[in-house]
Amino acid sequence: MPDSPTGISAGPPLPPTPPVPLGALLAREELGLRRIAGPDRAELLWVHTSEMADPYPYLLGGELLLSAGVLLTDPEWYVSRVVEAGAAALGFGVRPVHESVPPGLVEACERHGLPLLEVPPETTFTSVARAVWQLMADARHHELRRTARAQQALASAAARPDPVPAVLHQLAIQLGGRAVLLSPEGGEIHSAGARTAPAVRTALARLARVVAPQERRAAPAPASATESVDGTHLSAYALGGGHGLVLALATGPREPGDHTVAGMAVVLLSLLAAPHQGAGSADRSAALVRMLLGAAPGEVGALLGSDGPWTVVHGRRTSGGSTAPLTAGALGASLGSALVDTGRRPEEAVRVLLTDTSRLTAQPGWVLGASDPVPLDGLAAADTWASRALARAEATRVPLLLHRVDRGLAGLLTGEAAEAHARALLAPLSESLRETLRCWLSLHGSWDRTAVALRIHRNTVRQRIGRCTELLDTDLDDMDVRTELWFALRLT
């Protein structure tokens, strides 16, 4: 794509493999190649052999063109056509057609700035091509290892309590430069990496306006744009989500894999930053979770496209205060789910629905409670279990607590008779008193831990337990009484 009048370019698509520096090919001593004209720097994207008088129609650009000059009659015209086609270098094989490289070809390559390599008689064009492909394979392997490490680092950063600054910081490390999250107008929201010169910052803001969508723009904005300022490579990428945010990068010379690493960061930041703008995908996801937990199983199956089993996770930030949608979205991403409910009120826990629990582990900055995996018709009960598990996790100060359904003696106490007895025993208690009694018994009668778990004052716990004693007309210090009440609460 040609440069715009401002000198900003979206750039051509990347080749399928990393380019091979001309110097790396010349360093292969077994080939005996020698540069005899043109610059010493070029990047080879592929190899092509042709003895056509005019190879222009058959070149894609970026090739090392190999020829023995069978039909070479006018070196000046031939080189001009090769350069016009965008070839990166010309390799000329001596013998049997020419005893040496024609002087006119050397002069033409020097004049047009096309690297010219002399291929000795003992070196076949096939061996040159094989060497280029091997160098490409080595570069590709190096690139894949590098991008894999970068992907792991960026994913780990996205799971941190403050994911956007963490991702930008890790991106700046991986690319060896500066990473900035910009508003559509070019204002800096977050940044990481070494400070840049004022001219670079001005250019980055200009790039942000190029890729950010604008109402008055006649044509759609490009997804990315690049520019160079004082030897610094600048690039800008539009983030998804429809909010106009832009990732801007200032780095040194580009290396193989940089575009891939930047692309990973664009995807992560699009997911993480979109909820930061308020309503939108985060609100839609929260509404969906609330609907699923309260809908009929048949309706849920149609919406989710899966019968499960499903696990409900409740989470709350350990730092206290409100839970921002941004960090809630990061929690869902870390657990491997986009079904996240941030809660209607700041004090409410974040709720996440999972089908795959392989990533259900303790998360930095969070305390979590998770239900047992359940089928669709068990989602409502699982939501309650997760809430109780979270409360117990907070009270006992553990980062993750998994609820387990009854599999021992309690699991045997089932049936209509047992459930009827439990309902009759607990009938005098309101729902809030039952929940307080359940939590108090699960925490071995600890007033303080129960207060933490229920997020109420310890005196309120004492008053409620005292009221339970009165209404049940029993002694809650009696272990037999506690045991019977515990089993009854597990059945209701």
GROMACS .gro file of C-alpha atoms in nm:
model
  492
    1MET     CA    1   0.000   0.000   0.000
    2PRO     CA    2   0.155   0.336  -0.093
    3ASP     CA    3   0.235   0.590   0.172
    4SER     CA    4  -0.025   0.850   0.248
    5PRO     CA    5   0.052   1.220   0.203
    6THR     CA    6   0.149   1.233   0.571
    7GLY     CA    7   0.410   0.962   0.527
    8ILE     CA    8   0.203   0.710   0.724
    9SER     CA    9   0.157   0.367   0.573
   10ALA     CA   10  -0.051   0.067   0.663
   11GLY     CA   11   0.227  -0.147   0.512
   12PRO     CA   12   0.217  -0.459   0.294
   13PRO     CA   13   0.104  -0.795   0.429
   14LEU     CA   14   0.375  -0.996   0.597
   15PRO     CA   15   0.533  -1.291   0.412
   16PRO     CA   16   0.442  -1.643   0.524
   17THR     CA   17   0.791  -1.691   0.670
   18PRO     CA   18   1.041  -1.450   0.826
   19PRO     CA   19   1.272  -1.284   0.569
   20VAL     CA   20   1.633  -1.401   0.544
   21PRO     CA   21   1.901  -1.132   0.563
   22LEU     CA   22   2.131  -1.133   0.262
   23GLY     CA   23   2.429  -1.141   0.496
   24ALA     CA   24   2.312  -1.472   0.647
   25LEU     CA   25   2.315  -1.633   0.302
   26LEU     CA   26   2.656  -1.488   0.216
   27ALA     CA   27   2.789  -1.628   0.545
   28ARG     CA   28   2.726  -1.984   0.423
   29GLU     CA   29   3.087  -2.057   0.324
   30GLU     CA   30   3.003  -2.388   0.152
   31LEU     CA   31   2.813  -2.193  -0.117
   32GLY     CA   32   3.103  -1.964  -0.206
   33LEU     CA   33   2.873  -1.674  -0.294
   34ARG     CA   34   3.031  -1.333  -0.342
   35ARG     CA   35   2.862  -0.993  -0.355
   36ILE     CA   36   3.014  -0.795  -0.641
   37ALA     CA   37   2.771  -0.503  -0.678
   38GLY     CA   38   2.488  -0.322  -0.501
   39PRO     CA   39   2.426  -0.273  -0.128
   40ASP     CA   40   2.523  -0.534   0.129
   41ARG     CA   41   2.181  -0.537   0.294
   42ALA     CA   42   1.862  -0.695   0.164
   43GLU     CA   43   1.589  -0.926   0.290
   44LEU     CA   44   1.504  -1.238   0.093
   45LEU     CA   45   1.147  -1.365   0.102
   46TRP     CA   46   1.186  -1.649  -0.149
   47VAL     CA   47   1.402  -1.782  -0.434
   48HIS     CA   48   1.316  -1.792  -0.806
   49THR     CA   49   1.516  -1.926  -1.099
   50SER     CA   50   1.447  -1.788  -1.446
   51GLU     CA   51   1.620  -1.775  -1.783
   52MET     CA   52   1.347  -1.558  -1.937
   53ALA     CA   53   1.461  -1.255  -2.130
   54ASP     CA   54   1.208  -1.057  -1.922
   55PRO     CA   55   1.137  -1.219  -1.582
   56TYR     CA   56   0.918  -0.929  -1.467
   57PRO     CA   57   0.578  -1.105  -1.517
   58TYR     CA   58   0.691  -1.400  -1.301
   59LEU     CA   59   0.826  -1.214  -0.998
   60LEU     CA   60   0.630  -1.137  -0.680
   61GLY     CA   61   0.884  -0.911  -0.512
   62GLY     CA   62   1.145  -0.987  -0.249
   63GLU     CA   63   1.302  -1.275  -0.445
   64LEU     CA   64   1.658  -1.379  -0.486
   65LEU     CA   65   1.646  -1.418  -0.864
   66LEU     CA   66   1.892  -1.679  -0.993
   67SER     CA   67   1.998  -1.675  -1.359
   68ALA     CA   68   2.283  -1.792  -1.581
   69GLY     CA   69   2.209  -1.516  -1.833
   70VAL     CA   70   2.111  -1.748  -2.119
   71LEU     CA   71   1.905  -1.475  -2.291
   72LEU     CA   72   2.083  -1.173  -2.142
   73THR     CA   73   2.144  -0.918  -2.419
   74ASP     CA   74   2.082  -0.579  -2.259
   75PRO     CA   75   2.201  -0.575  -1.893
   76GLU     CA   76   2.069  -0.223  -1.827
   77TRP     CA   77   1.717  -0.304  -1.942
   78TYR     CA   78   1.721  -0.644  -1.772
   79VAL     CA   79   1.824  -0.500  -1.433
   80SER     CA   80   1.567  -0.220  -1.460
   81ARG     CA   81   1.294  -0.479  -1.511
   82VAL     CA   82   1.413  -0.690  -1.218
   83VAL     CA   83   1.422  -0.384  -0.994
   84GLU     CA   84   1.079  -0.272  -1.114
   85ALA     CA   85   0.940  -0.615  -1.019
   86GLY     CA   86   1.073  -0.568  -0.666
   87ALA     CA   87   1.332  -0.846  -0.655
   88ALA     CA   88   1.560  -0.826  -0.353
   89ALA     CA   89   1.883  -0.950  -0.516
   90LEU     CA   90   2.020  -1.111  -0.830
   91GLY     CA   91   2.237  -1.422  -0.825
   92PHE     CA   92   2.434  -1.478  -1.146
   93GLY     CA   93   2.580  -1.821  -1.217
   94VAL     CA   94   2.904  -1.828  -1.417
   95ARG     CA   95   2.961  -2.103  -1.672
   96PRO     CA   96   2.869  -2.264  -1.893
   97VAL     CA   97   2.703  -1.961  -2.059
   98HIS     CA   98   2.931  -1.685  -1.929
   99GLU     CA   99   3.289  -1.731  -1.808
  100SER     CA  100   3.243  -1.441  -1.569
  101VAL     CA  101   2.977  -1.194  -1.468
  102PRO     CA  102   2.932  -0.945  -1.754
  103PRO     CA  103   3.076  -0.602  -1.660
  104GLY     CA  104   2.764  -0.432  -1.794
  105LEU     CA  105   2.551  -0.631  -1.549
  106VAL     CA  106   2.777  -0.531  -1.259
  107GLU     CA  107   2.753  -0.164  -1.356
  108ALA     CA  108   2.375  -0.178  -1.400
  109CYS     CA  109   2.321  -0.343  -1.059
  110GLU     CA  110   2.545  -0.087  -0.894
  111ARG     CA  111   2.356   0.194  -1.063
  112HIS     CA  112   2.012   0.061  -0.967
  113GLY     CA  113   2.111  -0.042  -0.615
  114LEU     CA  114   2.040  -0.413  -0.671
  115PRO     CA  115   2.264  -0.657  -0.480
  116LEU     CA  116   2.446  -0.882  -0.730
  117LEU     CA  117   2.587  -1.217  -0.617
  118GLU     CA  118   2.835  -1.425  -0.812
  119VAL     CA  119   2.746  -1.793  -0.796
  120PRO     CA  120   3.057  -2.007  -0.861
  121PRO     CA  121   3.043  -2.298  -1.111
  122GLU     CA  122   3.056  -2.566  -0.839
  123THR     CA  123   2.749  -2.423  -0.663
  124THR     CA  124   2.416  -2.527  -0.806
  125PHE     CA  125   2.111  -2.304  -0.797
  126THR     CA  126   1.932  -2.582  -0.610
  127SER     CA  127   2.185  -2.570  -0.327
  128VAL     CA  128   2.143  -2.192  -0.303
  129ALA     CA  129   1.763  -2.231  -0.286
  130ARG     CA  130   1.797  -2.509  -0.027
  131ALA     CA  131   2.019  -2.286   0.188
  132VAL     CA  132   1.764  -2.003   0.174
  133TRP     CA  133   1.479  -2.237   0.272
  134GLN     CA  134   1.686  -2.375   0.560
  135LEU     CA  135   1.762  -2.026   0.685
  136MET     CA  136   1.391  -1.946   0.662
  137ALA     CA  137   1.302  -2.260   0.855
  138ASP     CA  138   1.555  -2.171   1.125
  139ALA     CA  139   1.420  -1.817   1.144
  140ARG     CA  140   1.064  -1.948   1.158
  141HIS     CA  141   1.152  -2.185   1.441
  142HIS     CA  142   1.316  -1.902   1.632
  143GLU     CA  143   1.014  -1.681   1.570
  144LEU     CA  144   0.769  -1.948   1.691
  145ARG     CA  145   0.965  -2.001   2.012
  146ARG     CA  146   0.982  -1.629   2.070
  147THR     CA  147   0.612  -1.571   2.005
  148ALA     CA  148   0.521  -1.868   2.226
  149ARG     CA  149   0.718  -1.717   2.513
  150ALA     CA  150   0.559  -1.379   2.446
  151GLN     CA  151   0.211  -1.533   2.440
  152GLN     CA  152   0.266  -1.695   2.779
  153ALA     CA  153   0.402  -1.371   2.923
  154LEU     CA  154   0.112  -1.163   2.789
  155ALA     CA  155  -0.149  -1.417   2.905
  156SER     CA  156   0.002  -1.417   3.255
  157ALA     CA  157  -0.003  -1.037   3.255
  158ALA     CA  158  -0.371  -1.038   3.152
  159ALA     CA  159  -0.453  -1.248   3.460
  160ARG     CA  160  -0.303  -0.994   3.702
  161PRO     CA  161  -0.528  -0.771   3.916
  162ASP     CA  162  -0.448  -0.468   3.693
  163PRO     CA  163  -0.429  -0.639   3.354
  164VAL     CA  164  -0.410  -0.347   3.110
  165PRO     CA  165  -0.097  -0.184   3.261
  166ALA     CA  166   0.050  -0.533   3.310
  167VAL     CA  167  -0.004  -0.629   2.943
  168LEU     CA  168   0.145  -0.300   2.824
  169HIS     CA  169   0.447  -0.349   3.051
  170GLN     CA  170   0.504  -0.701   2.925
  171LEU     CA  171   0.457  -0.590   2.564
  172ALA     CA  172   0.719  -0.317   2.609
  173ILE     CA  173   0.960  -0.580   2.743
  174GLN     CA  174   0.894  -0.825   2.461
  175LEU     CA  175   0.939  -0.563   2.188
  176GLY     CA  176   1.211  -0.364   2.359
  177GLY     CA  177   1.032  -0.031   2.330
  178ARG     CA  178   0.738   0.170   2.455
  179ALA     CA  179   0.372   0.062   2.454
  180VAL     CA  180   0.090   0.312   2.501
  181LEU     CA  181  -0.289   0.282   2.519
  182LEU     CA  182  -0.433   0.595   2.355
  183SER     CA  183  -0.777   0.747   2.330
  184PRO     CA  184  -0.923   0.817   1.982
  185GLU     CA  185  -0.796   1.174   2.017
  186GLY     CA  186  -0.443   1.058   2.096
  187GLY     CA  187  -0.456   1.111   2.473
  188GLU     CA  188  -0.247   0.872   2.683
  189ILE     CA  189  -0.448   0.636   2.907
  190HIS     CA  190  -0.179   0.386   3.012
  191SER     CA  191   0.185   0.347   2.908
  192ALA     CA  192   0.490   0.132   2.976
  193GLY     CA  193   0.853   0.128   2.868
  194ALA     CA  194   1.121   0.392   2.826
  195ARG     CA  195   1.013   0.749   2.769
  196THR     CA  196   1.031   0.875   2.412
  197ALA     CA  197   1.119   1.208   2.256
  198PRO     CA  198   0.845   1.472   2.209
  199ALA     CA  199   0.856   1.421   1.831
  200VAL     CA  200   0.785   1.050   1.878
  201ARG     CA  201   0.496   1.117   2.116
  202THR     CA  202   0.346   1.364   1.870
  203ALA     CA  203   0.378   1.111   1.588
  204LEU     CA  204   0.213   0.838   1.798
  205ALA     CA  205  -0.083   1.067   1.870
  206ARG     CA  206  -0.111   1.136   1.496
  207LEU     CA  207  -0.108   0.763   1.421
  208ALA     CA  208  -0.386   0.709   1.674
  209ARG     CA  209  -0.607   0.953   1.486
  210VAL     CA  210  -0.530   0.771   1.160
  211VAL     CA  211  -0.658   0.430   1.280
  212ALA     CA  212  -0.929   0.548   1.518
  213PRO     CA  213  -1.275   0.558   1.358
  214GLN     CA  214  -1.415   0.905   1.297
  215GLU     CA  215  -1.772   1.000   1.212
  216ARG     CA  216  -1.673   1.233   0.928
  217ARG     CA  217  -1.427   0.995   0.765
  218ALA     CA  218  -1.537   0.903   0.414
  219ALA     CA  219  -1.361   0.565   0.405
  220PRO     CA  220  -1.319   0.311   0.689
  221ALA     CA  221  -1.010   0.368   0.903
  222PRO     CA  222  -0.722   0.122   0.853
  223ALA     CA  223  -0.668  -0.139   1.123
  224SER     CA  224  -0.304  -0.036   1.161
  225ALA     CA  225  -0.056   0.225   1.046
  226THR     CA  226   0.321   0.271   1.067
  227GLU     CA  227   0.571   0.553   1.054
  228SER     CA  228   0.939   0.613   1.131
  229VAL     CA  229   1.069   0.910   1.329
  230ASP     CA  230   1.438   0.963   1.400
  231GLY     CA  231   1.515   0.594   1.352
  232THR     CA  232   1.230   0.481   1.578
  233HIS     CA  233   0.968   0.251   1.427
  234LEU     CA  234   0.617   0.360   1.522
  235SER     CA  235   0.300   0.159   1.479
  236ALA     CA  236  -0.063   0.196   1.584
  237TYR     CA  237  -0.336  -0.068   1.604
  238ALA     CA  238  -0.708  -0.006   1.644
  239LEU     CA  239  -0.857  -0.209   1.930
  240GLY     CA  240  -1.185  -0.390   1.889
  241GLY     CA  241  -1.498  -0.313   2.085
  242GLY     CA  242  -1.610   0.000   1.904
  243HIS     CA  243  -1.465   0.245   2.160
  244GLY     CA  244  -1.188   0.387   1.944
  245LEU     CA  245  -0.898   0.287   2.170
  246VAL     CA  246  -0.558   0.250   2.005
  247LEU     CA  247  -0.244   0.056   2.092
  248ALA     CA  248   0.064   0.256   1.989
  249LEU     CA  249   0.420   0.119   1.986
  250ALA     CA  250   0.759   0.285   1.957
  251THR     CA  251   1.040   0.035   1.899
  252GLY     CA  252   1.374  -0.007   1.730
  253PRO     CA  253   1.414  -0.196   1.401
  254ARG     CA  254   1.140  -0.453   1.355
  255GLU     CA  255   1.229  -0.817   1.410
  256PRO     CA  256   1.055  -1.132   1.285
  257GLY     CA  257   0.758  -1.202   1.509
  258ASP     CA  258   0.707  -0.843   1.629
  259HIS     CA  259   0.385  -0.810   1.430
  260THR     CA  260   0.257  -1.140   1.573
  261VAL     CA  261   0.339  -1.036   1.931
  262ALA     CA  262   0.168  -0.700   1.877
  263GLY     CA  263  -0.134  -0.882   1.735
  264MET     CA  264  -0.163  -1.093   2.051
  265ALA     CA  265  -0.158  -0.779   2.261
  266VAL     CA  266  -0.426  -0.618   2.043
  267VAL     CA  267  -0.659  -0.914   2.102
  268LEU     CA  268  -0.599  -0.916   2.478
  269LEU     CA  269  -0.633  -0.540   2.518
  270SER     CA  270  -0.950  -0.540   2.308
  271LEU     CA  271  -1.102  -0.791   2.551
  272LEU     CA  272  -0.970  -0.621   2.865
  273ALA     CA  273  -1.019  -0.257   2.780
  274ALA     CA  274  -1.368  -0.272   2.630
  275PRO     CA  275  -1.544  -0.316   2.968
  276HIS     CA  276  -1.342  -0.020   3.097
  277GLN     CA  277  -1.560   0.202   2.880
  278GLY     CA  278  -1.876   0.117   3.078
  279ALA     CA  279  -2.180  -0.037   2.909
  280GLY     CA  280  -2.133  -0.274   2.622
  281SER     CA  281  -2.004  -0.627   2.603
  282ALA     CA  282  -1.942  -0.651   2.979
  283ASP     CA  283  -2.300  -0.546   3.057
  284ARG     CA  284  -2.439  -0.787   2.798
  285SER     CA  285  -2.233  -1.071   2.944
  286ALA     CA  286  -2.350  -0.987   3.297
  287ALA     CA  287  -2.712  -0.980   3.187
  288LEU     CA  288  -2.669  -1.316   3.016
  289VAL     CA  289  -2.521  -1.475   3.330
  290ARG     CA  290  -2.809  -1.347   3.544
  291MET     CA  291  -3.060  -1.480   3.294
  292LEU     CA  292  -2.892  -1.820   3.271
  293LEU     CA  293  -2.885  -1.867   3.647
  294GLY     CA  294  -3.255  -1.791   3.670
  295ALA     CA  295  -3.384  -1.944   3.348
  296ALA     CA  296  -3.543  -2.280   3.290
  297PRO     CA  297  -3.298  -2.557   3.190
  298GLY     CA  298  -3.448  -2.585   2.841
  299GLU     CA  299  -3.398  -2.214   2.778
  300VAL     CA  300  -3.043  -2.228   2.914
  301GLY     CA  301  -2.949  -2.515   2.685
  302ALA     CA  302  -3.062  -2.325   2.380
  303LEU     CA  303  -2.863  -2.019   2.483
  304LEU     CA  304  -2.541  -2.195   2.581
  305GLY     CA  305  -2.534  -2.468   2.320
  306SER     CA  306  -2.399  -2.706   2.584
  307ASP     CA  307  -2.547  -2.939   2.845
  308GLY     CA  308  -2.247  -2.892   3.072
  309PRO     CA  309  -2.150  -2.991   3.328
  310TRP     CA  310  -2.132  -2.630   3.450
  311THR     CA  311  -1.941  -2.482   3.741
  312VAL     CA  312  -2.037  -2.151   3.903
  313VAL     CA  313  -1.757  -1.942   4.053
  314HIS     CA  314  -1.804  -1.646   4.287
  315GLY     CA  315  -1.513  -1.408   4.337
  316ARG     CA  316  -1.432  -1.092   4.527
  317ARG     CA  317  -1.125  -0.869   4.515
  318THR     CA  318  -0.907  -0.906   4.824
  319SER     CA  319  -0.816  -0.537   4.818
  320GLY     CA  320  -1.169  -0.445   4.924
  321GLY     CA  321  -1.395  -0.179   4.779
  322SER     CA  322  -1.580  -0.200   4.449
  323THR     CA  323  -1.496  -0.446   4.177
  324ALA     CA  324  -1.421  -0.274   3.846
  325PRO     CA  325  -1.558  -0.440   3.529
  326LEU     CA  326  -1.205  -0.432   3.386
  327THR     CA  327  -1.061  -0.660   3.650
  328ALA     CA  328  -1.372  -0.878   3.649
  329GLY     CA  329  -1.326  -0.932   3.276
  330ALA     CA  330  -0.965  -1.025   3.339
  331LEU     CA  331  -1.076  -1.281   3.598
  332GLY     CA  332  -1.312  -1.440   3.346
  333ALA     CA  333  -1.036  -1.446   3.082
  334SER     CA  334  -0.796  -1.608   3.327
  335LEU     CA  335  -1.052  -1.875   3.416
  336GLY     CA  336  -1.128  -1.932   3.049
  337SER     CA  337  -1.481  -1.792   3.025
  338ALA     CA  338  -1.649  -1.486   2.877
  339LEU     CA  339  -1.962  -1.542   3.091
  340VAL     CA  340  -1.894  -1.291   3.368
  341ASP     CA  341  -2.138  -1.099   3.589
  342THR     CA  342  -1.980  -0.805   3.772
  343GLY     CA  343  -2.282  -0.762   3.998
  344ARG     CA  344  -2.542  -0.487   4.015
  345ARG     CA  345  -2.393  -0.334   4.331
  346PRO     CA  346  -2.028  -0.277   4.427
  347GLU     CA  347  -2.049  -0.513   4.724
  348GLU     CA  348  -2.177  -0.802   4.513
  349ALA     CA  349  -1.942  -1.080   4.414
  350VAL     CA  350  -1.834  -1.141   4.058
  351ARG     CA  351  -1.992  -1.454   3.909
  352VAL     CA  352  -1.834  -1.664   3.634
  353LEU     CA  353  -1.980  -1.967   3.454
  354LEU     CA  354  -1.736  -2.238   3.346
  355THR     CA  355  -1.763  -2.556   3.143
  356ASP     CA  356  -1.390  -2.633   3.169
  357THR     CA  357  -1.242  -2.630   3.519
  358SER     CA  358  -0.885  -2.705   3.409
  359ARG     CA  359  -0.796  -2.338   3.468
  360LEU     CA  360  -0.984  -2.307   3.795
  361THR     CA  361  -0.698  -2.209   4.025
  362ALA     CA  362  -0.634  -1.940   4.284
  363GLN     CA  363  -0.597  -1.599   4.118
  364PRO     CA  364  -0.376  -1.314   4.247
  365GLY     CA  365  -0.582  -1.042   4.413
  366TRP     CA  366  -0.898  -1.254   4.434
  367VAL     CA  367  -1.071  -1.487   4.677
  368LEU     CA  368  -1.289  -1.745   4.503
  369GLY     CA  369  -1.559  -1.996   4.586
  370ALA     CA  370  -1.666  -2.258   4.333
  371SER     CA  371  -1.951  -2.504   4.310
  372ASP     CA  372  -1.940  -2.867   4.211
  373PRO     CA  373  -1.994  -2.927   3.836
  374VAL     CA  374  -2.367  -2.960   3.773
  375PRO     CA  375  -2.603  -3.025   3.481
  376LEU     CA  376  -2.821  -2.745   3.348
  377ASP     CA  377  -3.100  -2.804   3.597
  378GLY     CA  378  -2.853  -2.760   3.884
  379LEU     CA  379  -2.728  -2.410   3.798
  380ALA     CA  380  -2.943  -2.233   4.058
  381ALA     CA  381  -2.822  -2.465   4.335
  382ALA     CA  382  -2.463  -2.431   4.213
  383ASP     CA  383  -2.494  -2.053   4.238
  384THR     CA  384  -2.591  -2.090   4.604
  385TRP     CA  385  -2.306  -2.335   4.669
  386ALA     CA  386  -2.054  -2.101   4.512
  387SER     CA  387  -2.179  -1.813   4.726
  388ARG     CA  388  -2.141  -2.019   5.042
  389ALA     CA  389  -1.797  -2.141   4.934
  390LEU     CA  390  -1.685  -1.782   4.879
  391ALA     CA  391  -1.814  -1.677   5.219
  392ARG     CA  392  -1.627  -1.959   5.387
  393ALA     CA  393  -1.313  -1.883   5.184
  394GLU     CA  394  -1.322  -1.521   5.301
  395ALA     CA  395  -1.383  -1.623   5.660
  396THR     CA  396  -1.101  -1.878   5.664
  397ARG     CA  397  -0.869  -1.663   5.451
  398VAL     CA  398  -0.805  -1.914   5.174
  399PRO     CA  399  -0.779  -1.794   4.811
  400LEU     CA  400  -0.998  -2.069   4.662
  401LEU     CA  401  -1.255  -2.297   4.820
  402LEU     CA  402  -1.439  -2.568   4.629
  403HIS     CA  403  -1.786  -2.674   4.741
  404ARG     CA  404  -1.838  -3.048   4.750
  405VAL     CA  405  -2.177  -3.220   4.747
  406ASP     CA  406  -2.249  -3.477   5.013
  407ARG     CA  407  -2.067  -3.800   4.939
  408GLY     CA  408  -2.036  -3.940   5.291
  409LEU     CA  409  -2.289  -4.000   5.569
  410ALA     CA  410  -2.477  -3.680   5.484
  411GLY     CA  411  -2.530  -3.810   5.133
  412LEU     CA  412  -2.722  -4.105   5.272
  413LEU     CA  413  -2.975  -3.884   5.450
  414THR     CA  414  -3.198  -3.824   5.154
  415GLY     CA  415  -3.557  -3.898   5.065
  416GLU     CA  416  -3.894  -3.742   5.121
  417ALA     CA  417  -3.910  -3.836   5.489
  418ALA     CA  418  -3.574  -3.677   5.571
  419GLU     CA  419  -3.656  -3.362   5.376
  420ALA     CA  420  -3.998  -3.331   5.542
  421HIS     CA  421  -3.837  -3.365   5.887
  422ALA     CA  422  -3.579  -3.098   5.797
  423ARG     CA  423  -3.846  -2.856   5.679
  424ALA     CA  424  -4.051  -2.906   5.995
  425LEU     CA  425  -3.745  -2.865   6.220
  426LEU     CA  426  -3.637  -2.539   6.054
  427ALA     CA  427  -3.988  -2.398   5.992
  428PRO     CA  428  -3.966  -2.136   6.274
  429LEU     CA  429  -3.658  -1.973   6.113
  430SER     CA  430  -3.663  -1.709   5.841
  431GLU     CA  431  -3.431  -1.743   5.542
  432SER     CA  432  -3.179  -1.495   5.684
  433LEU     CA  433  -3.172  -1.679   6.016
  434ARG     CA  434  -3.125  -2.013   5.842
  435GLU     CA  435  -2.833  -1.879   5.640
  436THR     CA  436  -2.673  -1.728   5.951
  437LEU     CA  437  -2.714  -2.054   6.141
  438ARG     CA  438  -2.576  -2.255   5.849
  439CYS     CA  439  -2.268  -2.031   5.820
  440TRP     CA  440  -2.215  -2.021   6.200
  441LEU     CA  441  -2.226  -2.400   6.225
  442SER     CA  442  -1.994  -2.447   5.926
  443LEU     CA  443  -1.738  -2.221   6.095
  444HIS     CA  444  -1.755  -2.409   6.427
  445GLY     CA  445  -1.946  -2.138   6.607
  446SER     CA  446  -1.696  -1.859   6.541
  447TRP     CA  447  -1.863  -1.519   6.576
  448ASP     CA  448  -1.586  -1.328   6.400
  449ARG     CA  449  -1.549  -1.562   6.104
  450THR     CA  450  -1.925  -1.577   6.056
  451ALA     CA  451  -1.936  -1.198   6.056
  452VAL     CA  452  -1.667  -1.187   5.788
  453ALA     CA  453  -1.839  -1.453   5.578
  454LEU     CA  454  -2.182  -1.283   5.594
  455ARG     CA  455  -2.033  -0.932   5.577
  456ILE     CA  456  -2.223  -0.819   5.889
  457HIS     CA  457  -2.119  -0.709   6.238
  458ARG     CA  458  -2.029  -0.976   6.492
  459ASN     CA  459  -2.301  -0.844   6.728
  460THR     CA  460  -2.556  -0.902   6.453
  461VAL     CA  461  -2.437  -1.264   6.435
  462ARG     CA  462  -2.483  -1.303   6.811
  463GLN     CA  463  -2.832  -1.154   6.795
  464ARG     CA  464  -2.937  -1.383   6.510
  465ILE     CA  465  -2.800  -1.698   6.672
  466GLY     CA  466  -2.971  -1.597   6.996
  467ARG     CA  467  -3.296  -1.558   6.807
  468CYS     CA  468  -3.247  -1.906   6.651
  469THR     CA  469  -3.205  -2.050   7.001
  470GLU     CA  470  -3.532  -1.891   7.111
  471LEU     CA  471  -3.735  -1.993   6.808
  472LEU     CA  472  -3.604  -2.351   6.805
  473ASP     CA  473  -3.629  -2.375   7.185
  474THR     CA  474  -3.308  -2.577   7.204
  475ASP     CA  475  -2.950  -2.561   7.329
  476LEU     CA  476  -2.711  -2.480   7.044
  477ASP     CA  477  -2.414  -2.569   7.263
  478ASP     CA  478  -2.528  -2.932   7.252
  479MET     CA  479  -2.330  -3.122   6.986
  480ASP     CA  480  -2.623  -3.355   6.912
  481VAL     CA  481  -2.846  -3.053   6.848
  482ARG     CA  482  -2.585  -2.890   6.626
  483THR     CA  483  -2.542  -3.212   6.427
  484GLU     CA  484  -2.913  -3.257   6.367
  485LEU     CA  485  -2.954  -2.894   6.263
  486TRP     CA  486  -2.653  -2.919   6.031
  487PHE     CA  487  -2.797  -3.220   5.848
  488ALA     CA  488  -3.136  -3.049   5.828
  489LEU     CA  489  -2.977  -2.736   5.678
  490ARG     CA  490  -2.794  -2.947   5.420
  491LEU     CA  491  -3.126  -3.094   5.306
  492THR     CA  492  -3.297  -2.757   5.254
   0.00000   0.00000   0.00000
